[in-house]
mmCIF file of C-alpha atoms in Angstrom:
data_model
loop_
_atom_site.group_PDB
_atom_site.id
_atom_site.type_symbol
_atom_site.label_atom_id
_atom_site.label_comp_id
_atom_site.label_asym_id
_atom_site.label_seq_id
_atom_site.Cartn_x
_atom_site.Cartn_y
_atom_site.Cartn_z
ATOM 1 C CA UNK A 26 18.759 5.646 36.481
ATOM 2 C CA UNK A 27 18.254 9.348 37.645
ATOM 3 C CA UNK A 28 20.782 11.711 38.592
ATOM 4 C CA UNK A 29 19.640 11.488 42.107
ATOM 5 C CA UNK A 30 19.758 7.917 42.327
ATOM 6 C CA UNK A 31 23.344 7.572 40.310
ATOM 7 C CA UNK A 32 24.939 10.506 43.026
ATOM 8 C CA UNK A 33 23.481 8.055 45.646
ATOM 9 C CA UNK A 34 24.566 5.248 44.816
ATOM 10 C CA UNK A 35 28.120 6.862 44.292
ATOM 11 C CA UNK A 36 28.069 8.265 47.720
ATOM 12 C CA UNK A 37 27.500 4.829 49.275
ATOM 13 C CA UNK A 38 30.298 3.378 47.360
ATOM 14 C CA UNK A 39 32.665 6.328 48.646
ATOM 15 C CA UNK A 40 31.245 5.930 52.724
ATOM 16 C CA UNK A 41 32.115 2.186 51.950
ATOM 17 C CA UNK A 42 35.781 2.780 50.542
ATOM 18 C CA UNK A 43 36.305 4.881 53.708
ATOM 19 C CA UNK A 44 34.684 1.938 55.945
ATOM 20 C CA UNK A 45 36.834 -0.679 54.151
ATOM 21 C CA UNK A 46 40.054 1.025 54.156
ATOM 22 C CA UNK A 47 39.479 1.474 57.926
ATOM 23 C CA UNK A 48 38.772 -1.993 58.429
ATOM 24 C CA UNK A 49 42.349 -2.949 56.419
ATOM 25 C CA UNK A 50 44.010 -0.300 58.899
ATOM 26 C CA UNK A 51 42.456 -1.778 61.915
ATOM 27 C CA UNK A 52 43.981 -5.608 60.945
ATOM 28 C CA UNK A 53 40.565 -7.010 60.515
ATOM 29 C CA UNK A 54 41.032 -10.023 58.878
ATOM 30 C CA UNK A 55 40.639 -10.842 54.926
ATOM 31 C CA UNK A 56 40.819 -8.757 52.078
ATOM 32 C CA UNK A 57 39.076 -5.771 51.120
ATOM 33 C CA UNK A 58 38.824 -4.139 48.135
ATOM 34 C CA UNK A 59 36.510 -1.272 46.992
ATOM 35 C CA UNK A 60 36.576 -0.016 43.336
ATOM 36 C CA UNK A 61 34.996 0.152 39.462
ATOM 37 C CA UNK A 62 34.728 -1.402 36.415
ATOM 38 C CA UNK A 63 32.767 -0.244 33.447
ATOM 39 C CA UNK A 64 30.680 2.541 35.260
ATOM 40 C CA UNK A 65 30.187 -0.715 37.957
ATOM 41 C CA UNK A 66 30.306 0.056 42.223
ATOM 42 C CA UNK A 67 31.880 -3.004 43.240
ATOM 43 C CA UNK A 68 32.809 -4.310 46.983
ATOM 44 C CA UNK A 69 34.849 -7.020 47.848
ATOM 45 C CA UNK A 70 35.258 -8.431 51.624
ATOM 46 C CA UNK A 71 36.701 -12.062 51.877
ATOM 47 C CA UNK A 72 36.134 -12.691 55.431
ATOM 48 C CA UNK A 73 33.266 -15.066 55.091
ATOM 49 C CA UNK A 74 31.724 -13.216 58.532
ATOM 50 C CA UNK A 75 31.272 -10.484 56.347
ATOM 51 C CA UNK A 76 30.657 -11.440 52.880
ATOM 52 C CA UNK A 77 27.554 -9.659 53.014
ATOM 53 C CA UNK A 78 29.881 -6.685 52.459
ATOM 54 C CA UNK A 79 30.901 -7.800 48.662
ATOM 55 C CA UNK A 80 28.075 -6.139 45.915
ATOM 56 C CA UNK A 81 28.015 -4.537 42.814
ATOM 57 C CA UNK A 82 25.585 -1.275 42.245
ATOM 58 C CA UNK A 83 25.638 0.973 40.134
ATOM 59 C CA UNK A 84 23.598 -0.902 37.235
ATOM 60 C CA UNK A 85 22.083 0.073 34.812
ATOM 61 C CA UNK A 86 21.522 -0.556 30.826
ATOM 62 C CA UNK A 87 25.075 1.307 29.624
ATOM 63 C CA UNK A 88 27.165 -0.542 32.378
ATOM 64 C CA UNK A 89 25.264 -3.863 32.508
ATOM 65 C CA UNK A 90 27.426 -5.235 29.782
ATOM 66 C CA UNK A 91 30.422 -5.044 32.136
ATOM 67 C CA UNK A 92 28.693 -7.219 34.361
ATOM 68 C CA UNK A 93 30.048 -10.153 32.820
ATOM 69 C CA UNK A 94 33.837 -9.912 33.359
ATOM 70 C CA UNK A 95 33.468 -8.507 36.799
ATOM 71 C CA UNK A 96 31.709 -11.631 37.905
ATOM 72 C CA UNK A 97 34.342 -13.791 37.360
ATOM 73 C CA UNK A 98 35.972 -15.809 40.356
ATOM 74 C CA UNK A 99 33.933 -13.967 43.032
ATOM 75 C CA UNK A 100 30.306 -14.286 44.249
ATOM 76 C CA UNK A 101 28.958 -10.970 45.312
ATOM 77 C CA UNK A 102 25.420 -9.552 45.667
ATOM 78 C CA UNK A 103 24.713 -7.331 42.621
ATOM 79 C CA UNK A 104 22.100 -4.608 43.419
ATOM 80 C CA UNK A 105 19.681 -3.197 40.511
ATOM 81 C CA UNK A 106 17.717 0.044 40.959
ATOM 82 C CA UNK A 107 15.850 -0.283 37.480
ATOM 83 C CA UNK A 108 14.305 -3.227 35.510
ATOM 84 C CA UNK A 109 17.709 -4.623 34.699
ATOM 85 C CA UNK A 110 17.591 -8.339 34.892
ATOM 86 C CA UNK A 111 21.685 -9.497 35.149
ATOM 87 C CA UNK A 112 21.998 -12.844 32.902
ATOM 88 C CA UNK A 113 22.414 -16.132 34.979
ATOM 89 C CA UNK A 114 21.906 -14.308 37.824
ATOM 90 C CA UNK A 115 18.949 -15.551 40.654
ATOM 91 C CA UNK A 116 16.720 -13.613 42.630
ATOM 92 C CA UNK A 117 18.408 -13.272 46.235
ATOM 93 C CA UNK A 118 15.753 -10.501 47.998
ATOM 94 C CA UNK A 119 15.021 -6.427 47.897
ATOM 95 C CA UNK A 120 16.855 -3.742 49.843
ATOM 96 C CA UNK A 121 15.611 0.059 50.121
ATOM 97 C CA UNK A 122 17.807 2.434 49.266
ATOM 98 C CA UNK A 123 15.977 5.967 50.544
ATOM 99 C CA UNK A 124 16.944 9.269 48.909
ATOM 100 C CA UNK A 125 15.821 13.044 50.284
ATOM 101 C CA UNK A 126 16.485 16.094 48.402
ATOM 102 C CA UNK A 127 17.658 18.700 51.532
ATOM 103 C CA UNK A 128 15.503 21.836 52.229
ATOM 104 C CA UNK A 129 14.395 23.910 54.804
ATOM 105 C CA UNK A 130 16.537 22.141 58.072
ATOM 106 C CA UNK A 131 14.385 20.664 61.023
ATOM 107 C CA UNK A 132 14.698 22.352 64.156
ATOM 108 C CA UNK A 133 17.917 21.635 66.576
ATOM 109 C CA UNK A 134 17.017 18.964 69.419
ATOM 110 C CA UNK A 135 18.639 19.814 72.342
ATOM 111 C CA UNK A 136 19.061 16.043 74.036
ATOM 112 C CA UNK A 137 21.043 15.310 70.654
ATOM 113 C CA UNK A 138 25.008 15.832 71.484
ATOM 114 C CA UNK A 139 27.916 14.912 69.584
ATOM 115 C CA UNK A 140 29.826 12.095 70.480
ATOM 116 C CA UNK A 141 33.339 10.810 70.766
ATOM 117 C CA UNK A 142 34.553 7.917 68.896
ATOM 118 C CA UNK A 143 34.737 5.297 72.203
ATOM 119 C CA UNK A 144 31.421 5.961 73.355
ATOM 120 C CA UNK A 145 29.417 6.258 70.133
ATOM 121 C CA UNK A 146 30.766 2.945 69.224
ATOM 122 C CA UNK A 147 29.958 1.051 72.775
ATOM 123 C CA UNK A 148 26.144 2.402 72.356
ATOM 124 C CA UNK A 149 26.341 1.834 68.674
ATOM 125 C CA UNK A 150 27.192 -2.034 69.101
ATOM 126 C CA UNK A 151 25.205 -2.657 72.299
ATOM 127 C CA UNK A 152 22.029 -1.342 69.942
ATOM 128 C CA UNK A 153 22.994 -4.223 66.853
ATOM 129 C CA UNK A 154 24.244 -6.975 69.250
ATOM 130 C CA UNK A 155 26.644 -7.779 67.073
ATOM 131 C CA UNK A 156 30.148 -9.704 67.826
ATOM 132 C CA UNK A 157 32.779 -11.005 65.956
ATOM 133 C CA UNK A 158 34.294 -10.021 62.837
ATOM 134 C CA UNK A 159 30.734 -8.006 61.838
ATOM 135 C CA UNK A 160 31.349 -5.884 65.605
ATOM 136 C CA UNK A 161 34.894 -4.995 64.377
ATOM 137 C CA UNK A 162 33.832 -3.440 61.209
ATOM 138 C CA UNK A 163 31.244 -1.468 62.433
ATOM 139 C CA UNK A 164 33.579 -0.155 65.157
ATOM 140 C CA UNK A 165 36.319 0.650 62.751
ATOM 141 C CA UNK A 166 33.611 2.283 60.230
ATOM 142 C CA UNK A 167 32.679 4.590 62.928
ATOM 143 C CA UNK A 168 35.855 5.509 64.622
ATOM 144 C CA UNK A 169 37.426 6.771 61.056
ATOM 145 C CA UNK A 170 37.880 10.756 61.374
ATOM 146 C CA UNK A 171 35.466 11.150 58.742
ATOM 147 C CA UNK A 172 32.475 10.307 60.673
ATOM 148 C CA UNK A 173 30.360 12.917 62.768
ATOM 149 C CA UNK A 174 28.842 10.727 65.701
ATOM 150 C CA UNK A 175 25.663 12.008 67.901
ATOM 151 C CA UNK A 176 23.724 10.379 70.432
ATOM 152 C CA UNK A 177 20.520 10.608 71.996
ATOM 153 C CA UNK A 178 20.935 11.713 75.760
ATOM 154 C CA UNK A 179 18.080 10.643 78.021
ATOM 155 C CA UNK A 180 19.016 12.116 81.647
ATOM 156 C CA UNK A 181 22.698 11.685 81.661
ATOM 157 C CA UNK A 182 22.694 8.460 79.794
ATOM 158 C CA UNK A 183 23.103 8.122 76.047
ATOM 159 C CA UNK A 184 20.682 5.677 74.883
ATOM 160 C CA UNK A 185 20.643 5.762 70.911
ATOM 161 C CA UNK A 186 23.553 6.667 68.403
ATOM 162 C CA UNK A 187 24.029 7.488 64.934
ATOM 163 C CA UNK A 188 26.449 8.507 62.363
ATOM 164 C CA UNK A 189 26.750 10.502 59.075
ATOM 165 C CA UNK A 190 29.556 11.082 56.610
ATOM 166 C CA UNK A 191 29.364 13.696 53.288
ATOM 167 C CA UNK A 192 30.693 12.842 50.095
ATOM 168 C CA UNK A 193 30.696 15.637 47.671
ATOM 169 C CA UNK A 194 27.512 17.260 48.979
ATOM 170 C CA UNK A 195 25.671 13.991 49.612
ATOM 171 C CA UNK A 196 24.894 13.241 53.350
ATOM 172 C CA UNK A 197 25.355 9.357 53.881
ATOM 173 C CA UNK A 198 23.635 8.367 57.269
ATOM 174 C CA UNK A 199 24.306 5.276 58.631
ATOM 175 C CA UNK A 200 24.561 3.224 61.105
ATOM 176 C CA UNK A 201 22.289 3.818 63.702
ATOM 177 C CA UNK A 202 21.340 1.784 66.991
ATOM 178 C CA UNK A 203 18.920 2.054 69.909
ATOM 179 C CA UNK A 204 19.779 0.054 73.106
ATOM 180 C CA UNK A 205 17.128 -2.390 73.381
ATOM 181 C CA UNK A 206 15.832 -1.658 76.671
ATOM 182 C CA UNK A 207 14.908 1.725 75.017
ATOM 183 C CA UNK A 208 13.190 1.200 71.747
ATOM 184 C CA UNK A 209 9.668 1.862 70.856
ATOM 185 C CA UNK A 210 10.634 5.901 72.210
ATOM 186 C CA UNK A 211 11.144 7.810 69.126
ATOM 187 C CA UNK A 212 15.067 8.118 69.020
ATOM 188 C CA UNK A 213 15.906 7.014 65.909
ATOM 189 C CA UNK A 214 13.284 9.680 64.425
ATOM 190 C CA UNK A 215 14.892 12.404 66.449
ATOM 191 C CA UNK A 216 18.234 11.111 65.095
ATOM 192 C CA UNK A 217 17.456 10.812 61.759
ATOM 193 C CA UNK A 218 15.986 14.508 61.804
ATOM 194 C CA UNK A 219 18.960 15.618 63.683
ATOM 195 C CA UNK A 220 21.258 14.504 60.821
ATOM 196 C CA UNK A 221 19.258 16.099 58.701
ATOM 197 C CA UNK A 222 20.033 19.686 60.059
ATOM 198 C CA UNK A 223 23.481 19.245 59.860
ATOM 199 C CA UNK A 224 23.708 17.741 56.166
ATOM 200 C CA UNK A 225 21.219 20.950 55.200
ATOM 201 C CA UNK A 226 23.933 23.437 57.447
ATOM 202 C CA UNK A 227 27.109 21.658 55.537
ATOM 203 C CA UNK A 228 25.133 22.762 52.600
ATOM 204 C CA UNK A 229 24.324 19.331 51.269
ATOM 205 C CA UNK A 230 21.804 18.571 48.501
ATOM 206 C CA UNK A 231 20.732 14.774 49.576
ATOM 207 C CA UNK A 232 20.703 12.440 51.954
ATOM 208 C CA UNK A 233 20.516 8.634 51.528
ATOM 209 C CA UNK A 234 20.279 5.888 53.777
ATOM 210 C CA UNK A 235 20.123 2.193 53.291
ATOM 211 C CA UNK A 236 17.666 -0.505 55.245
ATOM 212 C CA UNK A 237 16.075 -3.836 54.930
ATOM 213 C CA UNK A 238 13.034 -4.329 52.318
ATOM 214 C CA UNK A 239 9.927 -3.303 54.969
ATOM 215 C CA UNK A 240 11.758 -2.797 57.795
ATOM 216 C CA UNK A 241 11.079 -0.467 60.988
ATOM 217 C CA UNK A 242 14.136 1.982 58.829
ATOM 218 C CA UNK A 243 12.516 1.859 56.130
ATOM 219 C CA UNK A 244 9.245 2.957 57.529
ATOM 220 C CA UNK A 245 11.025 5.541 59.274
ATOM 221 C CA UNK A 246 12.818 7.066 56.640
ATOM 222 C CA UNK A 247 9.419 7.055 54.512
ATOM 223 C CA UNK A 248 7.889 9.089 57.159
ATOM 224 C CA UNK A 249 10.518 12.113 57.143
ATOM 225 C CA UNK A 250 10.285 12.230 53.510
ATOM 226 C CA UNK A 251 12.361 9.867 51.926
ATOM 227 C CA UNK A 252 11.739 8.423 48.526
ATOM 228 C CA UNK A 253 12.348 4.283 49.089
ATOM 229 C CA UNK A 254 13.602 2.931 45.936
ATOM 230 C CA UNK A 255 13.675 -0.528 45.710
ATOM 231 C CA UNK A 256 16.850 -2.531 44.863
ATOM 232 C CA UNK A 257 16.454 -5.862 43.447
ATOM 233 C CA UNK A 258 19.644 -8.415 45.396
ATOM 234 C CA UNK A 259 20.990 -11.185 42.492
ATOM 235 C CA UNK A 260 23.216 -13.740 43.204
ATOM 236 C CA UNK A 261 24.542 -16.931 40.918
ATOM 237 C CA UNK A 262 22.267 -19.779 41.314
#
């Protein structure tokens, strides 16, 4: 695993200790529990609404050993970024995980504004269509202090949203929403470029983002210069 990948990875796991210690502050219900084990990122969410919350990353040949006694009594997703094949562990689908070293900052959009936490969320949720249990967690991710909110202002209406924390000089951007009635325009570009310029200004090194194996994302992030790395999803059989 490169250094570039393992800082990452680690920034992920630190955006999701904020997002689940949020969630445990909000009364959402379940258990959550974000920590590590043998060099091993592990996530645990017991609501089954969001089980898709509970993984273990950071794998590779020095750690995989470790895998073993983590496993027990739980069933999460364990994400590889190398050739590391977990024993009696199945196949259970790719993510992307896209990294970009920070340069020269892209130039400030002017219909990009920063937003508060009430109505980032609202344009946030109305882009996923999301309810339950999975529409709670994503509103208490984004309300935590830690995250800087901007939206995409069309006229006077906000019309796309997206968020960014930074742990120790890595940008982590995520999540980000279009409403539906306006997709197909470019927003999420002139988000994601947006974020960009202010993770360069806060004088971070990388960015990193996370999306579904050939997804609209992931073609999106490819195009402003992200390197897609391919993480290989195992499960028990």
């Amino acid at each position: 695993m490169s250094a570039e990948v393992r800082d990452a990875e680690r920034a992920l796991h630190r955006r999701m200790g904020l997002a689940c210690a949020a969630a445990t502050a909000a009364g959402l219900p379940g258990r959550f529990r974000v920590w590590e084990h043998g060099g091993l990122l592990a996530v645990l969410a017991t609501d089954p609404a969001l089980r898709f919350l509970s993984t273990v990353s950071g794998v590779t040949p020095a750690t995989l050993p470790a895998l073993d006694g983590l496993l027990t009594g739980w069933d999460p997703t364990v994400l590889t970024t190398g050739s590391e094949v977990p024993e009696g562990l199945v196949p259970a689908g790719e993510r992307v995980m896209a990294v970009r070293r920070l340069g020269e900052p892209p130039a400030a959009d002017p219909e990009v504004t920063d937003a508060d936490a009430g109505s980032f969320v609202d344009v946030l949720l109305a882009g996923y269509e999301v309810a339950g249990p999975v529409a709670a967690f994503v509103a208490a991710e984004h309300r935590m202090p830690q995250m800087r909110r901007f939206v995409l202002v069309e006229g006077r209406t906000p019309i796309a949203a997206a968020g960014m924390t930074v742990h120790d000089g890595v940008a982590v951007l995520g999540g980000a929403s279009t409403l539906p009635e306006c997709r197909g325009r470019g927003a999420q570009t002139r988000l994601l470029r947006h974020r960009l310029r202010v993770a360069a200004d806060a004088g971070c090194a990388l960015a990193v983002a996370t999306a579904g194996a050939r997804s609209v994302s992931a073609a999106n992030l490819g195009r402003a210069g992200f390197r897609l790395h391919r993480r290989s999803a195992w499960a028990k059989p």
